[in-house]
């Protein structure tokens, strides 16, 4: 009877698995704060994608660790950058898997900020050029969806124009539309080696206290041409997922971020919480709040359980 009257269901097709691509061969380095998640070289990522596909997972999102970081984030938009190479390999070997890319600079800059530093501060408009170039290079390498996560103003419009001008009018943009300056990204920054070397991201990511502003950020991204929107993190912001669901009739994602995953894993490893139940309850709550799909480090174990 419970099954019959259940209002919210989970399906592996609603999960997106984040993957971290690094240089080298045969590299599969576990991220200590994110058990079961790895920095992987290209051929390992291809294997992971094959597994994701066989589990019926909705898709993957790629993050890159370049050989070299510099002031100009060159690795982000290089034609043979790490994500671009991974995309080509995945697309050559696996068909029918949705592959998204995270479009941002923090993994590629020596200072770890998401944009170009001019006079000690992130220059919003200069950064748009890098983001547009990165998105086009991803599309060229085979990305099915590009997902800007930098939170610069105007980036969705800049990326849309660049994609259209370069022959990719059909490549959709998933905007990390309401992304907060959150402490819960901590483990990710270990995984992606992207901790800012000075200051923090509060001048471009949102204040966790601001819900109305979140709706305005989403509205702006939609006006600029976003095809799908996202709220991030997920569990501490279920109210905003719910509000976004009520207000906007576009596909809505939520990112259950690294810290949300690591907290559950840490408690489970201590024997303080039941891992499987916490995983499924957290994912169900995010879907119940209104997210159509969830970016989650639980994608594989949850899909297996389903
Ligand atoms: C890049 C980016 C971050 C995350 C996704 N894209 C880190 C950040 O903004 O510092 C976080 C994802 C996670 O914590 O799982 N800007």
Tab-separated table of C-alpha atoms and ligand atoms in Angstrom:
chain	number	residue	atom	x	y	z
A	1	UNK	CA	0.000	0.000	0.000
A	2	UNK	CA	2.902	2.346	0.763
A	3	UNK	CA	4.225	1.764	-2.726
A	4	UNK	CA	0.829	2.423	-4.228
A	5	UNK	CA	0.349	5.799	-2.581
A	6	UNK	CA	3.939	7.034	-2.667
A	7	UNK	CA	4.089	10.576	-4.049
A	8	UNK	CA	7.768	10.845	-4.871
A	9	UNK	CA	9.795	8.209	-6.634
A	10	UNK	CA	13.451	7.980	-7.448
A	11	UNK	CA	14.770	6.768	-10.760
A	12	UNK	CA	18.459	6.450	-11.740
A	13	UNK	CA	17.601	8.506	-14.840
A	14	UNK	CA	17.205	11.502	-12.519
A	15	UNK	CA	20.771	11.319	-11.230
A	16	UNK	CA	23.829	13.038	-12.665
A	17	UNK	CA	27.193	11.645	-11.543
A	18	UNK	CA	30.039	14.174	-11.068
A	19	UNK	CA	33.431	12.931	-12.310
A	20	UNK	CA	36.914	14.390	-11.809
A	21	UNK	CA	39.288	13.960	-14.757
A	22	UNK	CA	43.041	14.260	-14.239
A	23	UNK	CA	46.123	13.831	-16.437
A	24	UNK	CA	48.097	10.613	-16.690
A	25	UNK	CA	47.322	6.986	-17.387
A	26	UNK	CA	45.793	4.410	-15.099
A	27	UNK	CA	45.213	7.013	-12.396
A	28	UNK	CA	42.434	6.265	-9.952
A	29	UNK	CA	43.129	8.261	-6.846
A	30	UNK	CA	40.438	8.169	-4.174
A	31	UNK	CA	39.453	11.541	-2.710
A	32	UNK	CA	39.924	11.038	1.026
A	33	UNK	CA	36.947	13.132	2.099
A	34	UNK	CA	34.680	11.600	-0.554
A	35	UNK	CA	34.887	7.801	-0.249
A	36	UNK	CA	34.041	6.027	-3.510
A	37	UNK	CA	34.896	9.109	-5.619
A	38	UNK	CA	38.151	9.396	-7.508
A	39	UNK	CA	40.420	11.655	-9.506
A	40	UNK	CA	40.642	9.604	-12.683
A	41	UNK	CA	42.672	9.726	-15.862
A	42	UNK	CA	40.803	9.751	-19.155
A	43	UNK	CA	40.535	6.009	-19.801
A	44	UNK	CA	39.366	5.434	-16.210
A	45	UNK	CA	36.704	8.083	-16.689
A	46	UNK	CA	35.561	6.297	-19.834
A	47	UNK	CA	35.196	3.096	-17.796
A	48	UNK	CA	33.242	4.974	-15.142
A	49	UNK	CA	30.942	6.365	-17.832
A	50	UNK	CA	30.293	2.880	-19.168
A	51	UNK	CA	29.304	1.814	-15.671
A	52	UNK	CA	27.075	4.860	-15.206
A	53	UNK	CA	25.334	4.045	-18.463
A	54	UNK	CA	24.819	0.401	-17.536
A	55	UNK	CA	23.262	1.499	-14.233
A	56	UNK	CA	20.775	3.677	-16.122
A	57	UNK	CA	22.135	6.885	-14.608
A	58	UNK	CA	20.825	10.021	-16.345
A	59	UNK	CA	24.226	11.411	-17.186
A	60	UNK	CA	27.601	12.575	-15.935
A	61	UNK	CA	29.143	15.990	-15.371
A	62	UNK	CA	32.871	16.442	-15.917
A	63	UNK	CA	35.269	18.500	-13.818
A	64	UNK	CA	38.906	18.860	-14.855
A	65	UNK	CA	42.257	18.936	-13.109
A	66	UNK	CA	44.688	20.404	-15.624
A	67	UNK	CA	48.421	19.599	-15.898
A	68	UNK	CA	49.180	23.232	-15.154
A	69	UNK	CA	47.297	26.082	-13.569
A	70	UNK	CA	48.054	29.675	-14.553
A	71	UNK	CA	46.793	33.227	-14.123
A	72	UNK	CA	44.759	32.984	-17.317
A	73	UNK	CA	42.996	29.650	-16.722
A	74	UNK	CA	44.397	28.518	-20.084
A	75	UNK	CA	43.597	24.876	-19.368
A	76	UNK	CA	39.898	25.659	-19.176
A	77	UNK	CA	39.486	26.642	-22.823
A	78	UNK	CA	42.407	24.794	-24.462
A	79	UNK	CA	41.255	22.661	-27.396
A	80	UNK	CA	43.268	19.774	-25.932
A	81	UNK	CA	42.443	20.557	-22.301
A	82	UNK	CA	41.773	17.734	-19.890
A	83	UNK	CA	37.967	17.931	-20.076
A	84	UNK	CA	38.054	18.326	-23.858
A	85	UNK	CA	40.212	15.172	-24.148
A	86	UNK	CA	37.927	13.246	-21.827
A	87	UNK	CA	34.867	14.331	-23.815
A	88	UNK	CA	36.336	13.120	-27.085
A	89	UNK	CA	37.286	9.768	-25.557
A	90	UNK	CA	33.871	9.267	-23.951
A	91	UNK	CA	32.001	10.232	-27.090
A	92	UNK	CA	34.152	7.933	-29.195
A	93	UNK	CA	33.674	4.901	-26.980
A	94	UNK	CA	30.224	5.233	-25.452
A	95	UNK	CA	27.006	6.102	-27.184
A	96	UNK	CA	23.797	7.202	-25.581
A	97	UNK	CA	25.233	8.684	-22.402
A	98	UNK	CA	24.403	12.306	-21.609
A	99	UNK	CA	27.635	14.159	-20.894
A	100	UNK	CA	27.589	17.598	-19.298
A	101	UNK	CA	30.543	19.771	-18.465
A	102	UNK	CA	31.070	22.183	-15.624
A	103	UNK	CA	32.144	25.518	-17.103
A	104	UNK	CA	34.268	27.395	-14.579
A	105	UNK	CA	37.816	28.658	-14.084
A	106	UNK	CA	38.656	27.889	-10.465
A	107	UNK	CA	40.186	24.508	-11.254
A	108	UNK	CA	42.444	26.157	-13.846
A	109	UNK	CA	43.639	29.364	-12.208
A	110	UNK	CA	46.793	29.419	-10.090
A	111	UNK	CA	44.953	31.563	-7.526
A	112	UNK	CA	41.873	29.318	-7.402
A	113	UNK	CA	39.333	32.029	-8.133
A	114	UNK	CA	36.571	31.536	-10.677
A	115	UNK	CA	37.612	34.511	-12.775
A	116	UNK	CA	40.347	36.785	-14.026
A	117	UNK	CA	42.010	38.821	-11.279
A	118	UNK	CA	42.438	42.509	-12.074
A	119	UNK	CA	43.752	44.778	-9.302
A	120	UNK	CA	43.257	42.107	-6.671
A	121	UNK	CA	39.640	41.405	-7.529
A	122	UNK	CA	37.717	39.124	-9.888
A	123	UNK	CA	36.853	41.048	-13.067
A	124	UNK	CA	33.375	39.928	-14.056
A	125	UNK	CA	33.314	41.048	-17.681
A	126	UNK	CA	36.828	39.904	-18.573
A	127	UNK	CA	35.937	36.494	-17.175
A	128	UNK	CA	32.976	36.157	-19.552
A	129	UNK	CA	35.398	35.775	-22.474
A	130	UNK	CA	37.064	32.768	-20.865
A	131	UNK	CA	33.730	31.194	-20.043
A	132	UNK	CA	32.409	31.619	-23.573
A	133	UNK	CA	35.600	30.142	-25.031
A	134	UNK	CA	35.442	27.221	-22.607
A	135	UNK	CA	31.815	26.448	-23.422
A	136	UNK	CA	32.515	26.489	-27.172
A	137	UNK	CA	35.546	24.224	-26.765
A	138	UNK	CA	33.446	21.787	-24.744
A	139	UNK	CA	30.683	21.779	-27.335
A	140	UNK	CA	33.261	21.194	-30.057
A	141	UNK	CA	34.623	18.220	-28.114
A	142	UNK	CA	31.159	16.709	-27.813
A	143	UNK	CA	29.500	18.064	-24.656
A	144	UNK	CA	25.733	17.520	-24.736
A	145	UNK	CA	25.064	20.265	-22.177
A	146	UNK	CA	27.298	22.997	-20.754
A	147	UNK	CA	26.801	24.032	-17.138
A	148	UNK	CA	28.356	27.332	-16.044
A	149	UNK	CA	29.028	27.344	-12.279
A	150	UNK	CA	31.117	30.497	-11.932
A	151	UNK	CA	28.285	32.909	-10.954
A	152	UNK	CA	29.594	35.855	-13.009
A	153	UNK	CA	26.821	38.199	-14.117
A	154	UNK	CA	25.902	37.880	-17.769
A	155	UNK	CA	27.647	34.581	-18.362
A	156	UNK	CA	24.631	32.710	-19.673
A	157	UNK	CA	24.058	35.340	-22.356
A	158	UNK	CA	27.728	35.428	-23.271
A	159	UNK	CA	27.885	31.634	-23.550
A	160	UNK	CA	24.637	31.481	-25.562
A	161	UNK	CA	25.936	34.050	-28.050
A	162	UNK	CA	29.253	32.268	-28.423
A	163	UNK	CA	27.657	28.848	-28.891
A	164	UNK	CA	25.259	30.206	-31.517
A	165	UNK	CA	28.012	32.071	-33.349
A	166	UNK	CA	30.197	28.959	-33.492
A	167	UNK	CA	27.656	26.529	-34.858
A	168	UNK	CA	26.217	25.119	-31.635
A	169	UNK	CA	22.730	26.629	-31.488
A	170	UNK	CA	21.367	23.330	-30.177
A	171	UNK	CA	23.697	22.923	-27.219
A	172	UNK	CA	21.645	23.634	-24.089
A	173	UNK	CA	22.849	25.587	-21.066
A	174	UNK	CA	22.212	24.305	-17.567
A	175	UNK	CA	22.810	27.342	-15.375
A	176	UNK	CA	24.006	26.946	-11.820
A	177	UNK	CA	21.537	29.782	-11.366
A	178	UNK	CA	21.238	30.019	-7.595
A	179	UNK	CA	24.620	29.012	-6.245
A	180	UNK	CA	25.520	29.978	-2.713
A	181	UNK	CA	28.878	30.788	-1.132
A	182	UNK	CA	28.672	27.575	0.863
A	183	UNK	CA	30.940	25.845	3.345
A	184	UNK	CA	29.620	22.566	1.960
A	185	UNK	CA	31.928	22.761	-1.088
A	186	UNK	CA	34.927	21.980	1.121
A	187	UNK	CA	35.548	18.364	0.064
A	188	UNK	CA	35.064	19.261	-3.625
A	189	UNK	CA	37.866	21.776	-3.384
A	190	UNK	CA	40.141	18.969	-2.197
A	191	UNK	CA	38.907	16.833	-5.092
A	192	UNK	CA	39.332	19.575	-7.696
A	193	UNK	CA	42.297	21.282	-6.030
A	194	UNK	CA	40.465	24.585	-6.404
A	195	UNK	CA	40.621	26.283	-3.002
A	196	UNK	CA	41.045	30.062	-3.463
A	197	UNK	CA	44.559	31.090	-2.447
A	198	UNK	CA	43.322	34.408	-1.061
A	199	UNK	CA	39.949	35.746	-0.018
A	200	UNK	CA	36.774	33.791	-0.707
A	201	UNK	CA	34.022	33.515	-3.306
A	202	UNK	CA	31.534	35.792	-1.586
A	203	UNK	CA	31.869	38.545	-4.169
A	204	UNK	CA	30.350	36.299	-6.852
A	205	UNK	CA	28.529	33.456	-5.083
A	206	UNK	CA	25.346	34.214	-3.160
A	207	UNK	CA	24.726	34.969	0.491
A	208	UNK	CA	23.063	31.894	2.079
A	209	UNK	CA	20.631	34.269	3.779
A	210	UNK	CA	19.072	35.504	0.532
A	211	UNK	CA	16.114	33.630	-0.918
A	212	UNK	CA	14.496	36.440	-2.893
A	213	UNK	CA	17.798	37.230	-4.522
A	214	UNK	CA	18.045	33.568	-5.540
A	215	UNK	CA	14.790	33.860	-7.481
A	216	UNK	CA	16.085	37.007	-9.163
A	217	UNK	CA	19.321	35.261	-10.153
A	218	UNK	CA	17.308	32.432	-11.708
A	219	UNK	CA	15.083	34.884	-13.563
A	220	UNK	CA	18.114	36.679	-15.006
A	221	UNK	CA	19.673	33.428	-16.210
A	222	UNK	CA	16.422	32.454	-17.909
A	223	UNK	CA	16.184	35.854	-19.595
A	224	UNK	CA	19.716	35.351	-20.881
A	225	UNK	CA	18.764	32.017	-22.399
A	226	UNK	CA	19.332	29.290	-19.817
A	227	UNK	CA	17.501	26.089	-20.800
A	228	UNK	CA	17.658	24.493	-17.369
A	229	UNK	CA	18.342	25.886	-13.924
A	230	UNK	CA	19.918	24.589	-10.759
A	231	UNK	CA	19.914	25.304	-7.041
A	232	UNK	CA	23.113	24.486	-5.170
A	233	UNK	CA	23.683	23.126	-2.510
A	234	UNK	CA	20.514	21.062	-2.179
A	235	UNK	CA	19.520	20.004	1.341
A	236	UNK	CA	20.182	23.307	3.131
A	237	UNK	CA	18.188	25.069	0.362
A	238	UNK	CA	15.103	22.860	-0.073
A	239	UNK	CA	12.886	25.910	0.421
A	240	UNK	CA	14.460	27.531	-2.625
A	241	UNK	CA	14.128	24.382	-4.717
A	242	UNK	CA	10.450	24.419	-3.805
A	243	UNK	CA	10.053	28.118	-4.635
A	244	UNK	CA	11.865	27.729	-7.932
A	245	UNK	CA	9.617	24.793	-8.810
A	246	UNK	CA	6.525	26.930	-8.164
A	247	UNK	CA	7.793	29.894	-10.165
A	248	UNK	CA	9.622	28.505	-13.172
A	249	UNK	CA	8.370	25.924	-15.642
A	250	UNK	CA	11.758	24.810	-16.879
A	251	UNK	CA	13.768	21.724	-15.968
A	252	UNK	CA	15.100	22.223	-12.457
A	253	UNK	CA	18.150	20.514	-11.040
A	254	UNK	CA	19.674	20.488	-7.583
A	255	UNK	CA	23.264	19.736	-6.634
A	256	UNK	CA	23.722	17.578	-3.564
A	257	UNK	CA	27.243	18.877	-3.062
A	258	UNK	CA	30.395	17.274	-1.739
A	259	UNK	CA	29.906	18.368	1.880
A	260	UNK	CA	26.382	16.975	1.961
A	261	UNK	CA	27.751	13.663	0.708
A	262	UNK	CA	30.755	13.653	3.033
A	263	UNK	CA	28.677	14.366	6.144
A	264	UNK	CA	26.485	11.360	5.492
A	265	UNK	CA	29.472	9.158	4.682
A	266	UNK	CA	31.375	10.266	7.770
A	267	UNK	CA	28.438	9.634	10.080
A	268	UNK	CA	27.865	6.261	8.447
A	269	UNK	CA	31.512	5.259	8.813
A	270	UNK	CA	31.270	6.079	12.494
A	271	UNK	CA	28.240	3.851	12.810
A	272	UNK	CA	26.130	6.881	13.724
A	273	UNK	CA	23.726	6.697	10.809
A	274	UNK	CA	22.460	4.128	8.327
A	275	UNK	CA	24.158	5.031	5.058
A	276	UNK	CA	21.636	3.589	2.610
A	277	UNK	CA	18.646	5.078	4.342
A	278	UNK	CA	20.298	8.479	4.729
A	279	UNK	CA	21.260	8.422	1.050
A	280	UNK	CA	17.743	7.553	-0.121
A	281	UNK	CA	15.977	9.890	2.302
A	282	UNK	CA	18.186	12.816	1.300
A	283	UNK	CA	17.631	12.177	-2.419
A	284	UNK	CA	13.888	11.749	-1.915
A	285	UNK	CA	13.666	15.034	-0.008
A	286	UNK	CA	15.416	16.889	-2.826
A	287	UNK	CA	13.036	15.414	-5.385
A	288	UNK	CA	10.012	16.050	-3.157
A	289	UNK	CA	11.008	19.722	-2.869
A	290	UNK	CA	10.688	19.887	-6.655
A	291	UNK	CA	13.990	19.068	-8.344
A	292	UNK	CA	13.596	17.132	-11.594
A	293	UNK	CA	17.130	15.800	-11.394
A	294	UNK	CA	19.900	15.663	-8.817
A	295	UNK	CA	23.639	15.961	-9.264
A	296	UNK	CA	24.888	13.575	-6.619
A	297	UNK	CA	27.960	11.609	-5.569
A	298	UNK	CA	25.486	8.898	-4.520
A	299	UNK	CA	24.411	8.326	-8.139
A	300	UNK	CA	26.020	4.892	-8.439
A	301	UNK	CA	25.101	3.376	-5.060
A	302	UNK	CA	21.590	4.817	-5.235
A	303	UNK	CA	21.085	3.506	-8.762
A	304	UNK	CA	22.298	0.078	-7.661
A	305	UNK	CA	19.855	0.065	-4.785
A	306	UNK	CA	16.967	1.064	-7.040
B	1	LIG	C1	33.246	25.352	-9.487
B	1	LIG	C2	32.387	24.420	-8.730
B	1	LIG	C3	32.374	24.136	-7.356
B	1	LIG	C4	31.437	23.109	-7.176
B	1	LIG	C5	30.911	22.816	-8.423
B	1	LIG	N1	31.491	23.647	-9.364
B	1	LIG	C6	33.182	24.656	-6.247
B	1	LIG	C7	33.085	26.042	-5.806
B	1	LIG	O1	32.282	26.836	-6.289
B	1	LIG	O2	33.883	26.365	-4.930
B	1	LIG	C8	31.102	22.439	-5.864
B	1	LIG	C9	30.556	21.062	-5.967
B	1	LIG	C10	30.606	20.273	-4.716
B	1	LIG	O3	30.933	20.767	-3.612
B	1	LIG	O4	30.283	19.082	-4.801
B	1	LIG	N2	33.035	26.691	-9.272
